[in-house]
Short mmCIF file of C-alpha atoms and ligand atoms in Angstrom, two decimals:
data_model
loop_
_atom_site.label_atom_id
_atom_site.label_comp_id
_atom_site.label_asym_id
_atom_site.label_seq_id
_atom_site.Cartn_x
_atom_site.Cartn_y
_atom_site.Cartn_z
CA MET A 1343 125.93 128.76 -105.54
CA GLU A 1344 128.25 131.18 -103.73
CA ILE A 1345 131.47 130.89 -101.84
CA ASN A 1346 132.30 133.74 -99.54
CA VAL A 1347 134.92 133.01 -96.90
CA ALA A 1348 138.11 134.66 -95.74
CA LYS A 1349 140.29 131.80 -97.02
CA LEU A 1350 139.52 128.85 -99.27
CA LEU A 1351 141.84 125.82 -99.27
CA VAL A 1352 141.13 123.40 -102.11
CA GLY A 1353 142.94 120.09 -102.54
CA ASN A 1354 143.36 118.85 -106.11
CA TRP A 1355 144.08 115.14 -105.97
CA LYS A 1356 144.58 114.91 -109.75
CA MET A 1357 144.75 111.26 -110.93
CA ASN A 1358 145.61 109.97 -107.46
CA GLY A 1359 143.57 107.98 -105.00
CA VAL A 1360 141.46 104.83 -104.79
CA SER A 1361 139.06 103.76 -102.03
CA THR A 1362 141.77 103.81 -99.37
CA ALA A 1363 142.15 107.57 -99.87
CA LEU A 1364 138.70 108.12 -98.34
CA GLY A 1365 140.35 107.70 -94.92
CA GLU A 1366 142.56 110.72 -95.59
CA ALA A 1367 139.50 112.73 -96.60
CA SER A 1368 137.76 111.78 -93.35
CA LEU A 1369 140.75 113.01 -91.34
CA ILE A 1370 140.65 116.30 -93.26
CA ALA A 1371 136.89 116.52 -92.76
CA ALA A 1372 137.34 116.25 -89.00
CA ALA A 1373 139.08 119.65 -89.07
CA ALA A 1374 136.59 121.34 -91.40
CA LYS A 1375 134.09 122.65 -88.83
CA SER A 1376 136.69 124.35 -86.64
CA ALA A 1377 138.24 125.85 -89.79
CA GLN A 1378 134.83 127.23 -90.75
CA SER A 1379 134.57 128.95 -87.38
CA GLN A 1380 137.63 130.98 -88.51
CA ALA A 1381 136.09 131.59 -91.95
CA ILE A 1382 138.44 129.07 -93.59
CA GLN A 1383 136.69 126.69 -95.98
CA LEU A 1384 138.28 123.34 -96.84
CA ALA A 1385 137.50 121.41 -100.00
CA ILE A 1386 138.81 118.34 -101.81
CA CYS A 1387 138.53 117.63 -105.53
CA PRO A 1388 139.23 113.89 -105.86
CA PRO A 1389 139.26 111.89 -109.09
CA ALA A 1390 135.74 111.57 -110.55
CA THR A 1391 135.61 107.91 -109.49
CA LEU A 1392 135.71 108.92 -105.82
CA LEU A 1393 133.56 112.05 -105.87
CA ALA A 1394 130.19 110.55 -104.91
CA ARG A 1395 131.64 108.35 -102.18
CA LEU A 1396 133.81 111.13 -100.78
CA SER A 1397 130.83 113.51 -100.76
CA GLU A 1398 128.72 110.92 -98.90
CA THR A 1399 131.46 110.04 -96.43
CA THR A 1400 132.07 113.67 -95.51
CA ALA A 1401 128.49 115.03 -95.73
CA GLY A 1402 127.68 117.34 -92.84
CA THR A 1403 131.31 117.76 -91.78
CA GLY A 1404 131.82 121.14 -93.43
CA LEU A 1405 134.31 119.74 -95.97
CA LEU A 1406 133.15 120.59 -99.50
CA THR A 1407 133.97 118.51 -102.56
CA GLY A 1408 134.40 119.09 -106.25
CA ALA A 1409 135.50 117.66 -109.57
CA GLN A 1410 138.61 118.39 -111.64
CA ASP A 1411 136.87 119.01 -114.96
CA CYS A 1412 133.47 118.99 -116.63
CA HIS A 1413 132.14 118.96 -120.20
CA PRO A 1414 130.55 122.17 -121.52
CA LYS A 1415 127.41 120.29 -122.57
CA ALA A 1416 124.77 119.10 -120.11
CA PHE A 1417 124.49 115.56 -121.55
CA GLY A 1418 124.96 113.59 -124.75
CA ALA A 1419 127.31 111.46 -126.81
CA HIS A 1420 130.64 112.41 -125.21
CA THR A 1421 132.26 109.16 -124.19
CA GLY A 1422 134.42 109.41 -121.11
CA ASP A 1423 133.30 112.92 -120.13
CA ILE A 1424 131.20 114.05 -117.18
CA SER A 1425 128.82 117.01 -117.12
CA ALA A 1426 128.53 119.73 -114.49
CA ALA A 1427 125.08 118.39 -113.57
CA MET A 1428 126.67 114.98 -112.88
CA VAL A 1429 129.25 116.63 -110.62
CA LYS A 1430 126.43 118.37 -108.76
CA ASP A 1431 124.48 115.11 -108.53
CA ALA A 1432 127.56 113.40 -107.05
CA GLY A 1433 127.60 115.96 -104.24
CA GLY A 1434 130.15 118.37 -105.71
CA HIS A 1435 130.20 122.06 -104.86
CA PHE A 1436 133.17 123.08 -107.04
CA VAL A 1437 134.64 122.13 -110.37
CA ILE A 1438 138.18 122.99 -111.41
CA VAL A 1439 138.31 124.09 -115.06
CA GLY A 1440 141.28 125.00 -117.24
CA HIS A 1441 143.96 123.45 -115.05
CA SER A 1442 147.28 123.81 -116.85
CA GLU A 1443 147.58 120.03 -117.09
CA ARG A 1444 144.31 119.96 -119.04
CA ARG A 1445 145.28 123.01 -121.12
CA ALA A 1446 148.54 121.17 -121.99
CA ASP A 1447 147.46 117.50 -122.14
CA HIS A 1448 144.10 118.08 -123.84
CA GLY A 1449 144.79 121.30 -125.77
CA GLU A 1450 142.09 123.20 -123.89
CA SER A 1451 141.73 126.83 -125.02
CA SER A 1452 140.45 129.68 -122.88
CA ALA A 1453 137.26 129.68 -125.00
CA LEU A 1454 136.62 126.04 -124.08
CA VAL A 1455 137.42 126.75 -120.45
CA GLN A 1456 134.93 129.63 -120.53
CA SER A 1457 132.21 127.31 -121.82
CA LYS A 1458 132.98 124.78 -119.09
CA ALA A 1459 132.83 127.51 -116.43
CA GLN A 1460 129.50 128.65 -117.87
CA ALA A 1461 128.15 125.08 -117.70
CA ALA A 1462 129.32 124.84 -114.10
CA LEU A 1463 127.46 128.03 -113.16
CA GLU A 1464 124.31 126.78 -114.88
CA ALA A 1465 124.50 123.54 -112.88
CA GLY A 1466 124.83 125.46 -109.61
CA LEU A 1467 128.55 124.73 -109.11
CA VAL A 1468 131.34 127.16 -108.28
CA PRO A 1469 133.96 126.96 -111.07
CA ILE A 1470 137.60 127.31 -110.06
CA ILE A 1471 139.16 128.72 -113.23
CA CYS A 1472 142.92 128.09 -113.45
CA VAL A 1473 145.36 130.40 -115.20
CA GLY A 1474 149.14 130.64 -115.20
CA GLU A 1475 152.22 131.29 -117.30
CA THR A 1476 154.95 128.83 -118.27
CA GLY A 1477 158.55 129.31 -117.16
CA ALA A 1478 159.53 130.42 -120.67
CA GLU A 1479 156.73 133.00 -120.73
CA ARG A 1480 157.87 134.40 -117.38
CA LYS A 1481 161.50 134.57 -118.56
CA ALA A 1482 160.32 136.45 -121.65
CA GLY A 1483 158.57 139.04 -119.47
CA GLN A 1484 155.15 137.94 -120.69
CA ALA A 1485 153.74 136.47 -117.45
CA GLU A 1486 151.24 139.22 -116.73
CA SER A 1487 149.96 139.63 -120.29
CA ILE A 1488 149.54 135.85 -120.72
CA VAL A 1489 147.71 135.45 -117.41
CA LEU A 1490 145.43 138.44 -117.92
CA ALA A 1491 144.52 137.20 -121.40
CA GLN A 1492 143.67 133.77 -119.92
CA VAL A 1493 141.59 135.42 -117.20
CA GLN A 1494 139.65 137.57 -119.66
CA GLY A 1495 139.16 134.69 -122.11
CA SER A 1496 138.12 132.08 -119.53
CA ILE A 1497 135.55 133.97 -117.47
CA PRO A 1498 131.86 133.66 -118.34
CA GLU A 1499 130.23 136.93 -119.48
CA THR A 1500 127.64 136.80 -116.72
CA PHE A 1501 127.92 135.54 -113.17
CA SER A 1502 126.64 136.62 -109.79
CA ASP A 1503 128.55 137.92 -106.77
CA GLY A 1504 130.83 135.33 -105.19
CA ALA A 1505 129.99 132.68 -107.82
CA LEU A 1506 133.48 132.36 -109.32
CA VAL A 1507 136.96 131.48 -108.10
CA ILE A 1508 140.18 132.01 -110.05
CA ALA A 1509 143.38 130.10 -109.25
CA TYR A 1510 146.67 131.67 -110.35
CA GLU A 1511 149.01 128.73 -110.83
CA PRO A 1512 152.35 129.42 -112.52
CA VAL A 1513 152.92 126.25 -114.57
CA TRP A 1514 156.59 126.13 -113.58
CA ALA A 1515 155.64 126.08 -109.88
CA ILE A 1516 153.25 123.14 -110.09
CA GLY A 1517 154.68 120.00 -108.53
CA THR A 1518 158.25 121.33 -108.71
CA GLY A 1519 158.85 122.73 -105.23
CA LEU A 1520 159.54 126.09 -106.88
CA VAL A 1521 157.45 129.04 -105.68
CA PRO A 1522 157.46 132.59 -107.02
CA SER A 1523 158.66 135.32 -104.69
CA ALA A 1524 156.04 136.91 -102.46
CA GLY A 1525 156.47 140.08 -104.51
CA ASP A 1526 155.72 138.26 -107.78
CA VAL A 1527 152.61 136.55 -106.32
CA LEU A 1528 151.41 139.87 -104.91
CA ALA A 1529 151.98 141.68 -108.20
CA MET A 1530 150.10 139.04 -110.20
CA HIS A 1531 147.16 138.86 -107.80
CA GLU A 1532 146.93 142.66 -107.79
CA ALA A 1533 147.00 142.73 -111.60
CA ILE A 1534 144.27 140.06 -111.83
CA HIS A 1535 142.14 141.86 -109.23
CA ARG A 1536 142.50 145.18 -111.05
CA SER A 1537 141.57 143.67 -114.40
CA LEU A 1538 138.46 142.06 -112.89
CA VAL A 1539 137.35 145.29 -111.23
CA ASP A 1540 137.98 147.24 -114.47
CA ARG A 1541 135.76 144.84 -116.41
CA PHE A 1542 133.09 143.84 -113.89
CA GLY A 1543 133.16 146.47 -111.13
CA ALA A 1544 132.11 145.27 -107.66
CA LYS A 1545 131.18 141.85 -109.03
CA GLY A 1546 134.75 141.46 -110.27
CA ALA A 1547 136.03 142.28 -106.80
CA SER A 1548 133.89 139.44 -105.39
CA ILE A 1549 135.86 136.80 -107.32
CA GLN A 1550 138.12 134.91 -104.95
CA LEU A 1551 141.73 134.55 -106.08
CA LEU A 1552 143.66 131.44 -105.05
CA TYR A 1553 147.39 130.87 -105.44
CA GLY A 1554 148.52 127.39 -106.53
CA GLY A 1555 151.94 125.84 -107.10
CA SER A 1556 153.96 123.88 -104.52
CA VAL A 1557 152.05 125.26 -101.52
CA ASN A 1558 152.97 123.41 -98.33
CA GLY A 1559 152.99 123.83 -94.56
CA GLN A 1560 156.26 125.78 -94.70
CA ASN A 1561 155.35 128.44 -97.24
CA ALA A 1562 151.56 128.72 -96.77
CA ARG A 1563 151.60 131.39 -94.11
CA ASP A 1564 153.70 133.85 -96.12
CA LEU A 1565 151.76 133.24 -99.34
CA LEU A 1566 148.27 133.31 -97.90
CA HIS A 1567 148.74 136.53 -95.97
CA LEU A 1568 149.42 138.51 -99.14
CA ALA A 1569 146.78 140.99 -100.35
CA HIS A 1570 144.29 139.46 -102.79
CA VAL A 1571 145.42 135.91 -102.01
CA ASP A 1572 142.14 134.46 -100.80
CA GLY A 1573 143.31 130.90 -100.46
CA ALA A 1574 145.23 128.12 -102.18
CA LEU A 1575 144.78 125.35 -104.69
CA VAL A 1576 146.98 122.54 -103.42
CA GLY A 1577 148.12 119.47 -105.34
CA GLY A 1578 150.77 117.20 -103.82
CA ALA A 1579 150.43 118.41 -100.23
CA SER A 1580 146.68 117.69 -100.24
CA LEU A 1581 147.09 113.96 -100.82
CA THR A 1582 147.56 113.25 -97.13
CA ALA A 1583 145.60 114.72 -94.25
CA ASP A 1584 148.91 115.51 -92.58
CA GLY A 1585 150.14 117.59 -95.53
CA PHE A 1586 146.86 119.43 -96.06
CA LEU A 1587 146.23 120.13 -92.38
CA LYS A 1588 149.76 121.53 -91.99
CA ILE A 1589 148.69 124.23 -94.44
CA LEU A 1590 145.50 124.85 -92.47
CA HIS A 1591 147.42 125.07 -89.20
CA ALA A 1592 149.99 127.42 -90.73
CA ILE A 1593 147.29 129.94 -91.64
CA GLN A 1594 145.40 129.47 -88.36
CA GLU A 1595 148.44 130.54 -86.33
C1 PEP B 205 147.99 121.93 -108.82
O1 PEP B 205 148.26 121.14 -109.69
O2 PEP B 205 146.86 122.49 -108.82
C2 PEP B 205 148.99 122.21 -107.81
C3 PEP B 205 148.96 123.36 -107.23
O3 PEP B 205 149.92 121.23 -107.58
P1 PEP B 205 151.13 121.28 -106.50
O4 PEP B 205 150.57 121.84 -105.23
O5 PEP B 205 151.53 119.85 -106.34
O6 PEP B 205 152.17 122.16 -107.06
#
């Protein structure tokens, strides 16, 4: 599967939302077609419990859906896990892998994230591979080296044009209201882009790069107009249609 749009806005609902949240998704879906006419693709990654219902509720609207994680194996004795094929079967288009909360809470290494991304590709999903430095790593001047090592370690060896998305999410900016300066976001996205082109050539340049970390209706326009920022991965502000659509409207202006 490929994703090839000017801007990609993905909502990550994390462990938030029960049946009543489907109403918010429907309100977001109502804006998806007009967004597509401006080459802006909207997507929501709800908790796994809502994925099938959300995909059914919003089918045909232009809103895409996805999961927040998948197991590297296709099936088997892995209690509590879901496979990429199950995400696909539930109507998902994307799967987020290597989110910093999973790297921290579940000790996920880049090698494991790479195997999850590979499984996603094999199931016909678009993996959104998350990378990002902690506040301490940035203070120590290690942000770029940490992020580039995560990028190189988390990407599958083989993929086709437009089949992968990377989200740069500084850990210290997630859910805190703190956002790096435009210059720091630009520098990191340029460094990631360069490293992908060095390793994969034109295919590397086809990987879409999202920024994530406290994106909202106020800061979206400045962040999403930077070079090599192809969209956003949005947590808190995606939980309501109002919050998510403010971001859409900010970049439509
Ligand atoms: C995220 O967790 O992917 C995220 C970007 O969260 P927030 O927008 O709430 O910072």
